[in-house]
XYZ file of C-alpha atoms in Angstrom:
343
model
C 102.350 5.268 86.406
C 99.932 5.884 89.166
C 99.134 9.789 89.173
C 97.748 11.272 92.720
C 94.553 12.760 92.307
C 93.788 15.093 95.711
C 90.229 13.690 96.897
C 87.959 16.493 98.419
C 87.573 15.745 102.575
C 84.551 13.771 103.635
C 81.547 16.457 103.674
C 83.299 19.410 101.959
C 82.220 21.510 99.349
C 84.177 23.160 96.274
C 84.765 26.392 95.240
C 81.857 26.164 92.361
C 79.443 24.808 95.115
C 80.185 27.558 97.421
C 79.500 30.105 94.869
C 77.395 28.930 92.368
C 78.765 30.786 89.199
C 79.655 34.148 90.771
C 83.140 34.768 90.308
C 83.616 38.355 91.442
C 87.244 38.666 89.997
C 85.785 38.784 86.646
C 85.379 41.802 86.495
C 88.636 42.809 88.118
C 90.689 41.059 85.245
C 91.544 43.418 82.756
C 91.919 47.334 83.016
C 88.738 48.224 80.671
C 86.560 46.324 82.970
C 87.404 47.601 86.312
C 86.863 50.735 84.581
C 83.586 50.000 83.262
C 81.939 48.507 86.360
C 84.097 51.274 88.768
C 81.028 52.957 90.845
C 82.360 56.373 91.873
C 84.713 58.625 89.951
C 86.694 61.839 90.544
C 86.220 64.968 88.421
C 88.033 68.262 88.262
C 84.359 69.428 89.211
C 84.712 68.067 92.569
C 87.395 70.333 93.097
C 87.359 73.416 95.681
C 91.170 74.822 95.943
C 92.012 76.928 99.417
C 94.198 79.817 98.568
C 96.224 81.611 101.480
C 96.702 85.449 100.865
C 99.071 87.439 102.035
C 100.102 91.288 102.024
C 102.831 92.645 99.376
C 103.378 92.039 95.133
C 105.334 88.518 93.795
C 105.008 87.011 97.120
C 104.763 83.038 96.922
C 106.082 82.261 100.447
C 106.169 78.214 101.450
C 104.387 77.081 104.655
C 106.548 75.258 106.339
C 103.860 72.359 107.663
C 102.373 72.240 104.313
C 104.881 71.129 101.715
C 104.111 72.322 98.378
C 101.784 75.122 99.402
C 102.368 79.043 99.506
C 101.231 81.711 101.266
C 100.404 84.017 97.588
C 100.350 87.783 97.617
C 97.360 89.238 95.838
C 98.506 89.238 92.146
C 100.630 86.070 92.720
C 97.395 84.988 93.288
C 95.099 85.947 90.190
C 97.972 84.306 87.610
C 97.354 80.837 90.107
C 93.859 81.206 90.204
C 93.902 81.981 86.133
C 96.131 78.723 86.082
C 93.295 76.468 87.993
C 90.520 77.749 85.437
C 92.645 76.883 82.759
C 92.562 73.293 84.518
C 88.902 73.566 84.919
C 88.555 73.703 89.033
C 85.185 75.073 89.412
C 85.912 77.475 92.586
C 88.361 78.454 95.178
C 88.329 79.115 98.835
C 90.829 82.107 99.918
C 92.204 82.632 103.437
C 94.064 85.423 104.401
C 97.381 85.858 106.939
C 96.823 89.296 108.098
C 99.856 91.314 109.454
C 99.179 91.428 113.681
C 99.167 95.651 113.586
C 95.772 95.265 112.248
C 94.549 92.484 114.717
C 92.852 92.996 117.286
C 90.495 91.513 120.390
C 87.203 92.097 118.371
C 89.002 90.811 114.587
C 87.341 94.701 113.679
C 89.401 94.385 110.127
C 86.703 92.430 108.606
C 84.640 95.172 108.535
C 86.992 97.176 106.185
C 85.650 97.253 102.855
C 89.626 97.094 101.393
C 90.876 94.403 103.941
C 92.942 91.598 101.927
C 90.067 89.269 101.372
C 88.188 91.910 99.977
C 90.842 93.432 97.431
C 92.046 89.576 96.377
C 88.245 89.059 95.634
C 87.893 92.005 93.735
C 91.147 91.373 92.072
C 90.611 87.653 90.939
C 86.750 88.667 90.486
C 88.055 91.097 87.355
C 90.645 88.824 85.998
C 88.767 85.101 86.085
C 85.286 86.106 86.654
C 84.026 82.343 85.512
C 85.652 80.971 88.571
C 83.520 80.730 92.066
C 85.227 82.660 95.044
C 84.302 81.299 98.294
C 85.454 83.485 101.516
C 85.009 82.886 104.868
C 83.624 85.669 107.716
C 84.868 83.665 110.614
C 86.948 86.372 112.351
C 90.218 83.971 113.611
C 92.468 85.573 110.901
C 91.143 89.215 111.978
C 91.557 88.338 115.827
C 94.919 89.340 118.009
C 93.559 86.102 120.517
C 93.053 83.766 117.537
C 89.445 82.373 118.314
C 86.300 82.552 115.895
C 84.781 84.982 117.397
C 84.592 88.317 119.937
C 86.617 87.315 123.110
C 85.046 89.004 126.466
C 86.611 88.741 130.020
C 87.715 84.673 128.736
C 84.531 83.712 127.068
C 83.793 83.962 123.272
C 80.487 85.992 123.037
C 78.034 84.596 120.590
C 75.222 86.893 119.454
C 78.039 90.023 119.577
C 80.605 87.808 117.107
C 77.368 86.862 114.886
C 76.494 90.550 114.219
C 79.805 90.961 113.118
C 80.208 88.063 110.832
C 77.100 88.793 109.178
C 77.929 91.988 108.728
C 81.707 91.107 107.408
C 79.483 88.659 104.673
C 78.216 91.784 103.316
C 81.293 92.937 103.075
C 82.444 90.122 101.422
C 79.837 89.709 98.380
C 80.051 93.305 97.976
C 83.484 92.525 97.026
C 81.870 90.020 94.449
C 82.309 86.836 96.807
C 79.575 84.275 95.014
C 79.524 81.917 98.398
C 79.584 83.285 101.672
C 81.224 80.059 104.054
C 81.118 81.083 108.044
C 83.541 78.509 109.845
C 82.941 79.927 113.061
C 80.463 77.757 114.692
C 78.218 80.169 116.632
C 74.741 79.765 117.068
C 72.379 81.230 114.683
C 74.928 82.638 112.242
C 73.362 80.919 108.999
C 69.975 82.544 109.575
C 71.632 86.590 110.629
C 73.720 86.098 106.950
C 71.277 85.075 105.101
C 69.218 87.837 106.402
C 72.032 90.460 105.989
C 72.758 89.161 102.570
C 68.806 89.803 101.195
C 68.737 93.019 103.057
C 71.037 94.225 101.126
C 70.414 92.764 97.381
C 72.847 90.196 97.386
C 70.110 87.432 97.695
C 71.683 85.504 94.903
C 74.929 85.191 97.272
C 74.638 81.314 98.509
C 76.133 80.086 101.865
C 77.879 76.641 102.018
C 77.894 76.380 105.747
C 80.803 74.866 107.654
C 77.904 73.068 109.780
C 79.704 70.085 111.005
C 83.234 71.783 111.877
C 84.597 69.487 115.011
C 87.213 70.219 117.560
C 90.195 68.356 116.040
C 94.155 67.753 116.228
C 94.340 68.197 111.934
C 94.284 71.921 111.954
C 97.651 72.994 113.544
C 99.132 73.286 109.861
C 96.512 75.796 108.442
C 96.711 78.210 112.221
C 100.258 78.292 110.841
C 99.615 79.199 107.374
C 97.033 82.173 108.721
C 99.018 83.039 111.441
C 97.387 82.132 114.546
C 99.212 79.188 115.320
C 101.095 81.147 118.153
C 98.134 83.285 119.203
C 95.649 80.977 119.874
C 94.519 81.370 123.827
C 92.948 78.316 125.087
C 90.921 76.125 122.721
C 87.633 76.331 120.512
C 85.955 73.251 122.517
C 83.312 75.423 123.514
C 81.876 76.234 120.094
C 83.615 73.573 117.665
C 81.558 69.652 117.793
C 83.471 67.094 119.796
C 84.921 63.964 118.203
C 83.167 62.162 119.891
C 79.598 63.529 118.522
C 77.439 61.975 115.665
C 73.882 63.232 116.816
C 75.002 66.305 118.137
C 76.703 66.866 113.935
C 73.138 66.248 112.582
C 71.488 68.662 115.202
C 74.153 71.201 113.769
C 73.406 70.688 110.419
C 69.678 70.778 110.382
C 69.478 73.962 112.701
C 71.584 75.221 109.661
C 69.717 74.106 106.687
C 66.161 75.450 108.770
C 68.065 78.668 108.648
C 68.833 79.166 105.331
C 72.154 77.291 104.200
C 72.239 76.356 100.448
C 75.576 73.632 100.909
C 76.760 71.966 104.208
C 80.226 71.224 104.891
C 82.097 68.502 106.941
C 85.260 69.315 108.605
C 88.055 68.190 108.522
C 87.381 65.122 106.075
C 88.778 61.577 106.313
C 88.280 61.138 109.962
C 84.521 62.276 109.786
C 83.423 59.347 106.601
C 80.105 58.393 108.228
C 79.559 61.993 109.437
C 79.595 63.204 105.102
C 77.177 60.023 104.399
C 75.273 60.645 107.506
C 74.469 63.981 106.183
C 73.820 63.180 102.672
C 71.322 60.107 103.476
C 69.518 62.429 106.203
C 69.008 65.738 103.870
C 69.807 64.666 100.745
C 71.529 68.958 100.415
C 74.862 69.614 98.397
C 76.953 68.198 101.048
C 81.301 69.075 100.757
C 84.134 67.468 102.419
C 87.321 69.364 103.668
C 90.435 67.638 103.404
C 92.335 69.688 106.070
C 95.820 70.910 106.568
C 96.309 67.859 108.356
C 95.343 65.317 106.705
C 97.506 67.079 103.067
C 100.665 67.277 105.314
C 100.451 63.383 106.711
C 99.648 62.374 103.199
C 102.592 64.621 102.145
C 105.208 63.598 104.385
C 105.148 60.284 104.355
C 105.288 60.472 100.710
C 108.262 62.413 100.864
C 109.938 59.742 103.358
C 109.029 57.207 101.061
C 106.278 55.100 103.535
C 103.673 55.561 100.761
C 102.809 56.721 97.426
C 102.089 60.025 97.610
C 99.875 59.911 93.869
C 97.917 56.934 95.011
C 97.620 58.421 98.497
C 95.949 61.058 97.382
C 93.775 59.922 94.687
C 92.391 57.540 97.063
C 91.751 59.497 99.596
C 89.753 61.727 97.663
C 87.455 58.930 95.856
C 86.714 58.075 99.657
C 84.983 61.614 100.072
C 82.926 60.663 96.923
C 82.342 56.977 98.193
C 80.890 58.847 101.535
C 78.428 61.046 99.447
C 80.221 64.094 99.382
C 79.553 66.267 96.070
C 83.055 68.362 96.432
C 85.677 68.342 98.524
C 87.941 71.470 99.681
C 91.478 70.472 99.089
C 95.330 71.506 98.553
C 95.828 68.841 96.457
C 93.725 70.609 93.499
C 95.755 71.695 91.157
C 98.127 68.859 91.176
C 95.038 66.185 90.543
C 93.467 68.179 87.903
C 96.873 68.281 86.205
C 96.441 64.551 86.609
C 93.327 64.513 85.360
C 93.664 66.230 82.563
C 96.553 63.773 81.543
């Protein structure tokens, strides 16, 4: 019985020709050998957690726009934060939603010594002291207009708001803060904390500066977490980095490392990839990714209307910071992938 034997085209070459012996899918074949051969991985110590604050006692209020995250009154707060050492998350970022009577034009309520950032830190301080606090001396949750910074007849004043925010940062590591992380954007804020914080002994405070912070569409769910989402006047294009920008980013973040910044931060994250690995491959500094409210809610709701996998989503997402260069990454999803971790 004749058998038809397929004859290779006139000129053609096969697969083994093509690639010699490389056969790529080797090492894809079997579980223990995409492990072995996998080139970045994801650690608990890659993990920075946000924490929103708010006023009263057993508060754990849901945001709305951020499924599966809580606004956390101060000692709901210490038993989570005593929960995510347990897991082993090296540090945690806190944000506070401070009540409006105590807002104002200038965001003045920084410079209380007992404002809520300042008591949580104290608080948490006592209770896990091996855990990093990072706070923030931006003044947006302190401000009645909702902007970064000192508003004056329209215009956000810079040297004014960076007197201030260095002087909240004291402040701040008084409190026992052990990273000092100004998200405001003005102009020679890295080098006036720095400053502040050696004047006045706390020169082994670092600052992990938010120095490539761009004017973006992923932050509407965190405004509404700190409550400015409704008091916001205008925009921040005139002190956040346009989308647009890639030079502009690395001007940013070398005026900031000439000044005195010990960590720089992209944000928000998964948009700005080649911005992290820009960074890293440029000044080779501890260099942090924030996965913003944004991009947690997307990847939350369209796990929740069952368009993706939420678990995969997430995990993925997060070896792409890695991938970029980042060393960290700042993200709501912390406690829920060290949990996985751990298992």
């Amino acid at each position: 019985m004749n058998k038809f034997i397929p004859q290779k085209a006139a000129g053609t070459r096969s697969v083994d020709e093509i690639t010699g012996s490389r056969r790529l899918r080797r090492m894809r074949k079997a579980a223990w050998s995409r492990r072995l051969v996998q080139e970045n991985h994801l650690t608990v110590d890659d993990l920075i957690w946000p924490v929103f604050l708010v006023e009263g006692a057993n508060i754990r209020e849901p945001i709305a726009a951020m499924p599966g995250v809580f606004r956390l009154s101060i000692d709901v707060a210490v038993r989570e934060v005593e929960h995510a050492a347990k897991l082993g998350i090296p540090a945690i970022a806190t944000f506070p939603n401070v009540d409006l009577s105590l807002r104002d034009v200038t965001g003045s309520q920084i410079l209380n010594p007992d404002n809520l950032t300042n008591r949580a830190t104290r608080a948490i301080k006592q209770a896990v002291p091996e855990i990093g606090i990072i706070t923030d001396s931006a003044l947006d949750p302190f401000t009645s207009h909702g902007h970064d910074g000192i508003l004056r007849d329209g215009i956000i004043v810079n040297d004014e708001t960076v007197d201030q925010v260095a002087a909240g940062a004291v402040l701040q590591a008084a409190a026992g803060a052990d990273i000092i992380a100004p998200s405001d954007m003005m102009d020679g804020r890295i080098g006036a904390i720095r400053s502040a914080l050696d004047a006045n002994g706390f020169q082994d405070v670092a600052i992990m500066s938010y120095a490539t912070k761009f004017d973006s569409a992923f932050y509407g769910p965190y405004r509404d977490a700190i409550g400015t989402a409704g008091l916001l006047q205008g925009d921040k294009k005139t002190y956040y980095i346009s989308a647009a920008n890639c030079a502009e980013a690395l001007r940013e973040a070398e005026q900031d490392i000439v000044e005195g910044a010990d960590m720089i931060m992209v944000k928000p994250g998964l948009p700005y990839l080649d911005i992290i690995r820009q960074l890293k491959d440029t000044f080779a500094l501890p260099t942090f990714a924030y996965q913003v409210s944004g991009e947690y809610s997307m990847i939350r709701a369209a796990s929740a209307n069952g368009w993706i996998d939420g678990e995969r989503a997430m995990m993925e997402s997060l070896l792409a910071f890695k991938r970029s260069g980042a060393d960290g990454i700042l993200t709501y999803f912390a406690p829920a992938v060290a949990e996985m971790l751990k298992g």
